[in-house]
């Protein structure tokens, strides 16, 4: 099991450029999430998905779009990057079964927008 | 939305010392998890504990849901315990965790 993987690990963009971050999980989890973490802060929810073909907005969705065409993949898109989107982005998947609930995180993508 | 407050924001310990981290939340929750973010940024789930007490080695956690707080205990701390500890909660009817701002722990040898 690779768990939750994220591609790429690092990226530098210029203002106005677009990009897509890929999150993949091989644990057959229904729920997936995208968070951003700014220096010295906690994680803020951008978008999430409760199953293939579904998406929902989190706390800070503006400037981002997502798609969940396959259960194992959750894509985060930036259509026109801004310096305020410089952050570390974490993807997570989650499973609730047998009386427990566990969220697994990917290693993160460090994005810098110049 | 639900508010999550963690205290203290920063904590420095000598190796071998014990510590208690606190998480207060503003509304009823059906899910509470504790995470550790190591110095390299990796986030690991420590506990799922919407109520009651759990223990895992030197770590234990207690949630008193009726009083809206949770405590994470670290005993006999080691340098590898360093990092940031996050509490995250999910309100009734929600499907996503809200994270606190974390407690940054530094364990010195």
mmCIF file of N, CA, C and O in Angstrom, chain A residues 45-91:
data_model
loop_
_atom_site.group_PDB
_atom_site.id
_atom_site.type_symbol
_atom_site.label_atom_id
_atom_site.label_comp_id
_atom_site.label_asym_id
_atom_site.label_seq_id
_atom_site.Cartn_x
_atom_site.Cartn_y
_atom_site.Cartn_z
ATOM 1 N N UNK A 45 -9.531 23.793 5.391
ATOM 2 C CA UNK A 45 -10.150 22.941 4.391
ATOM 3 C C UNK A 45 -10.513 23.742 3.144
ATOM 4 O O UNK A 45 -11.213 24.755 3.234
ATOM 5 N N UNK A 46 -10.083 23.267 1.986
ATOM 6 C CA UNK A 46 -10.367 23.948 0.718
ATOM 7 C C UNK A 46 -11.630 23.347 0.082
ATOM 8 O O UNK A 46 -12.630 24.046 -0.130
ATOM 9 N N UNK A 47 -11.564 22.074 -0.271
ATOM 10 C CA UNK A 47 -12.690 21.332 -0.819
ATOM 11 C C UNK A 47 -12.615 19.905 -0.311
ATOM 12 O O UNK A 47 -11.543 19.451 0.106
ATOM 13 N N UNK A 48 -13.723 19.194 -0.414
ATOM 14 C CA UNK A 48 -13.698 17.793 -0.057
ATOM 15 C C UNK A 48 -14.694 17.009 -0.915
ATOM 16 O O UNK A 48 -15.491 17.595 -1.663
ATOM 17 N N UNK A 49 -14.592 15.679 -0.803
ATOM 18 C CA UNK A 49 -15.447 14.795 -1.587
ATOM 19 C C UNK A 49 -15.857 13.607 -0.723
ATOM 20 O O UNK A 49 -15.019 13.028 -0.032
ATOM 21 N N UNK A 50 -17.136 13.269 -0.768
ATOM 22 C CA UNK A 50 -17.622 12.141 0.022
ATOM 23 C C UNK A 50 -17.827 10.898 -0.837
ATOM 24 O O UNK A 50 -18.361 9.895 -0.350
ATOM 25 N N UNK A 51 -17.424 10.977 -2.096
ATOM 26 C CA UNK A 51 -17.511 9.801 -2.953
ATOM 27 C C UNK A 51 -17.237 10.194 -4.395
ATOM 28 O O UNK A 51 -17.232 11.380 -4.753
ATOM 29 N N UNK A 52 -17.016 9.175 -5.221
ATOM 30 C CA UNK A 52 -16.740 9.414 -6.637
ATOM 31 C C UNK A 52 -17.834 10.284 -7.252
ATOM 32 O O UNK A 52 -19.022 10.047 -7.040
ATOM 33 N N UNK A 53 -17.413 11.314 -7.982
ATOM 34 C CA UNK A 53 -18.354 12.187 -8.658
ATOM 35 C C UNK A 53 -18.950 13.291 -7.808
ATOM 36 O O UNK A 53 -19.741 14.094 -8.305
ATOM 37 N N UNK A 54 -18.569 13.361 -6.513
ATOM 38 C CA UNK A 54 -19.102 14.407 -5.624
ATOM 39 C C UNK A 54 -17.985 15.325 -5.161
ATOM 40 O O UNK A 54 -16.841 14.896 -4.977
ATOM 41 N N UNK A 55 -18.305 16.611 -4.987
ATOM 42 C CA UNK A 55 -17.381 17.563 -4.382
ATOM 43 C C UNK A 55 -18.183 18.557 -3.558
ATOM 44 O O UNK A 55 -19.378 18.753 -3.807
ATOM 45 N N UNK A 56 -17.523 19.177 -2.581
ATOM 46 C CA UNK A 56 -18.177 20.180 -1.748
ATOM 47 C C UNK A 56 -17.142 21.208 -1.307
ATOM 48 O O UNK A 56 -15.943 20.898 -1.223
ATOM 49 N N UNK A 57 -17.604 22.430 -1.019
ATOM 50 C CA UNK A 57 -16.705 23.505 -0.617
ATOM 51 C C UNK A 57 -16.382 23.412 0.865
ATOM 52 O O UNK A 57 -17.220 23.047 1.680
ATOM 53 N N UNK A 58 -15.132 23.789 1.181
ATOM 54 C CA UNK A 58 -14.720 23.878 2.563
ATOM 55 C C UNK A 58 -14.690 25.319 3.026
ATOM 56 O O UNK A 58 -15.480 26.147 2.567
ATOM 57 N N UNK A 59 -13.740 25.637 3.934
ATOM 58 C CA UNK A 59 -13.646 26.982 4.501
ATOM 59 C C UNK A 59 -13.115 28.017 3.523
ATOM 60 O O UNK A 59 -13.499 29.191 3.561
ATOM 61 N N UNK A 60 -12.147 27.623 2.683
ATOM 62 C CA UNK A 60 -11.430 28.576 1.825
ATOM 63 C C UNK A 60 -11.407 28.095 0.373
ATOM 64 O O UNK A 60 -10.360 27.839 -0.200
ATOM 65 N N UNK A 61 -12.570 28.010 -0.309
ATOM 66 C CA UNK A 61 -12.615 27.429 -1.647
ATOM 67 C C UNK A 61 -12.278 28.378 -2.799
ATOM 68 O O UNK A 61 -12.017 27.922 -3.915
ATOM 69 N N UNK A 62 -12.283 29.694 -2.505
ATOM 70 C CA UNK A 62 -12.143 30.653 -3.608
ATOM 71 C C UNK A 62 -10.788 30.536 -4.289
ATOM 72 O O UNK A 62 -9.745 30.510 -3.638
ATOM 73 N N UNK A 63 -10.818 30.500 -5.631
ATOM 74 C CA UNK A 63 -9.591 30.403 -6.411
ATOM 75 C C UNK A 63 -9.176 28.976 -6.720
ATOM 76 O O UNK A 63 -8.163 28.767 -7.390
ATOM 77 N N UNK A 64 -9.946 28.008 -6.238
ATOM 78 C CA UNK A 64 -9.626 26.591 -6.442
ATOM 79 C C UNK A 64 -10.824 25.857 -7.032
ATOM 80 O O UNK A 64 -11.966 26.202 -6.741
ATOM 81 N N UNK A 65 -10.528 24.821 -7.827
ATOM 82 C CA UNK A 65 -11.575 23.897 -8.254
ATOM 83 C C UNK A 65 -11.074 22.476 -8.060
ATOM 84 O O UNK A 65 -9.866 22.240 -7.966
ATOM 85 N N UNK A 66 -12.013 21.542 -7.965
ATOM 86 C CA UNK A 66 -11.645 20.154 -7.716
ATOM 87 C C UNK A 66 -12.477 19.234 -8.599
ATOM 88 O O UNK A 66 -13.548 19.617 -9.093
ATOM 89 N N UNK A 67 -11.961 18.011 -8.774
ATOM 90 C CA UNK A 67 -12.733 16.985 -9.463
ATOM 91 C C UNK A 67 -12.393 15.627 -8.884
ATOM 92 O O UNK A 67 -11.248 15.370 -8.487
ATOM 93 N N UNK A 68 -13.407 14.752 -8.853
ATOM 94 C CA UNK A 68 -13.235 13.389 -8.336
ATOM 95 C C UNK A 68 -13.915 12.447 -9.342
ATOM 96 O O UNK A 68 -14.981 11.896 -9.090
ATOM 97 N N UNK A 69 -13.265 12.264 -10.477
ATOM 98 C CA UNK A 69 -13.832 11.432 -11.541
ATOM 99 C C UNK A 69 -13.644 9.951 -11.236
ATOM 100 O O UNK A 69 -14.449 9.116 -11.647
ATOM 101 N N UNK A 70 -12.573 9.621 -10.526
ATOM 102 C CA UNK A 70 -12.328 8.252 -10.097
ATOM 103 C C UNK A 70 -12.211 8.232 -8.578
ATOM 104 O O UNK A 70 -11.692 9.179 -7.979
ATOM 105 N N UNK A 71 -12.643 7.165 -7.971
ATOM 106 C CA UNK A 71 -12.660 7.081 -6.514
ATOM 107 C C UNK A 71 -11.278 7.290 -5.918
ATOM 108 O O UNK A 71 -11.133 7.904 -4.857
ATOM 109 N N UNK A 72 -10.244 6.813 -6.602
ATOM 110 C CA UNK A 72 -8.915 6.852 -6.013
ATOM 111 C C UNK A 72 -8.198 8.178 -6.208
ATOM 112 O O UNK A 72 -7.157 8.404 -5.604
ATOM 113 N N UNK A 73 -8.732 9.065 -7.046
ATOM 114 C CA UNK A 73 -8.039 10.307 -7.355
ATOM 115 C C UNK A 73 -8.872 11.525 -6.997
ATOM 116 O O UNK A 73 -10.088 11.561 -7.233
ATOM 117 N N UNK A 74 -8.191 12.565 -6.483
ATOM 118 C CA UNK A 74 -8.856 13.828 -6.163
ATOM 119 C C UNK A 74 -7.932 14.939 -6.649
ATOM 120 O O UNK A 74 -6.804 15.063 -6.174
ATOM 121 N N UNK A 75 -8.381 15.713 -7.621
ATOM 122 C CA UNK A 75 -7.554 16.729 -8.248
ATOM 123 C C UNK A 75 -7.925 18.115 -7.736
ATOM 124 O O UNK A 75 -9.113 18.441 -7.606
ATOM 125 N N UNK A 76 -6.886 18.920 -7.488
ATOM 126 C CA UNK A 76 -7.076 20.310 -7.074
ATOM 127 C C UNK A 76 -6.483 21.207 -8.138
ATOM 128 O O UNK A 76 -5.310 21.080 -8.467
ATOM 129 N N UNK A 77 -7.306 22.119 -8.673
ATOM 130 C CA UNK A 77 -6.852 23.013 -9.732
ATOM 131 C C UNK A 77 -6.802 24.458 -9.288
ATOM 132 O O UNK A 77 -7.649 24.912 -8.513
ATOM 133 N N UNK A 78 -5.765 25.142 -9.759
ATOM 134 C CA UNK A 78 -5.661 26.586 -9.597
ATOM 135 C C UNK A 78 -5.733 27.166 -10.996
ATOM 136 O O UNK A 78 -4.852 26.908 -11.824
ATOM 137 N N UNK A 79 -6.770 27.922 -11.305
ATOM 138 C CA UNK A 79 -6.953 28.424 -12.668
ATOM 139 C C UNK A 79 -6.054 29.614 -12.973
ATOM 140 O O UNK A 79 -5.537 29.742 -14.078
ATOM 141 N N UNK A 80 -5.866 30.491 -11.999
ATOM 142 C CA UNK A 80 -5.051 31.688 -12.177
ATOM 143 C C UNK A 80 -4.370 31.969 -10.844
ATOM 144 O O UNK A 80 -4.933 32.633 -9.973
ATOM 145 N N UNK A 81 -3.156 31.434 -10.696
ATOM 146 C CA UNK A 81 -2.489 31.469 -9.397
ATOM 147 C C UNK A 81 -2.194 32.899 -8.939
ATOM 148 O O UNK A 81 -1.864 33.781 -9.748
ATOM 149 N N UNK A 82 -2.305 33.096 -7.616
ATOM 150 C CA UNK A 82 -2.008 34.377 -6.987
ATOM 151 C C UNK A 82 -0.999 34.163 -5.865
ATOM 152 O O UNK A 82 -0.954 33.066 -5.281
ATOM 153 N N UNK A 83 -0.198 35.174 -5.526
ATOM 154 C CA UNK A 83 0.785 35.020 -4.442
ATOM 155 C C UNK A 83 0.151 34.559 -3.122
ATOM 156 O O UNK A 83 0.812 33.862 -2.338
ATOM 157 N N UNK A 84 -1.112 34.921 -2.897
ATOM 158 C CA UNK A 84 -1.802 34.502 -1.662
ATOM 159 C C UNK A 84 -2.030 32.994 -1.604
ATOM 160 O O UNK A 84 -2.384 32.461 -0.537
ATOM 161 N N UNK A 85 -1.819 32.311 -2.728
ATOM 162 C CA UNK A 85 -1.983 30.859 -2.755
ATOM 163 C C UNK A 85 -0.674 30.119 -2.489
ATOM 164 O O UNK A 85 -0.639 28.879 -2.523
ATOM 165 N N UNK A 86 0.371 30.853 -2.201
ATOM 166 C CA UNK A 86 1.612 30.244 -1.748
ATOM 167 C C UNK A 86 1.350 29.552 -0.419
ATOM 168 O O UNK A 86 0.889 30.185 0.538
ATOM 169 N N UNK A 87 1.608 28.253 -0.370
ATOM 170 C CA UNK A 87 1.245 27.476 0.814
ATOM 171 C C UNK A 87 1.751 26.051 0.640
ATOM 172 O O UNK A 87 2.301 25.693 -0.404
ATOM 173 N N UNK A 88 1.548 25.243 1.679
ATOM 174 C CA UNK A 88 1.744 23.805 1.557
ATOM 175 C C UNK A 88 0.353 23.170 1.496
ATOM 176 O O UNK A 88 -0.495 23.448 2.345
ATOM 177 N N UNK A 89 0.154 22.346 0.482
ATOM 178 C CA UNK A 89 -1.148 21.723 0.266
ATOM 179 C C UNK A 89 -1.086 20.251 0.663
ATOM 180 O O UNK A 89 -0.216 19.511 0.213
ATOM 181 N N UNK A 90 -2.040 19.858 1.494
ATOM 182 C CA UNK A 90 -2.126 18.475 1.940
ATOM 183 C C UNK A 90 -3.428 17.860 1.464
ATOM 184 O O UNK A 90 -4.502 18.469 1.560
ATOM 185 N N UNK A 91 -3.303 16.647 0.981
ATOM 186 C CA UNK A 91 -4.456 15.834 0.637
ATOM 187 C C UNK A 91 -4.629 14.780 1.722
ATOM 188 O O UNK A 91 -3.644 14.356 2.356
#
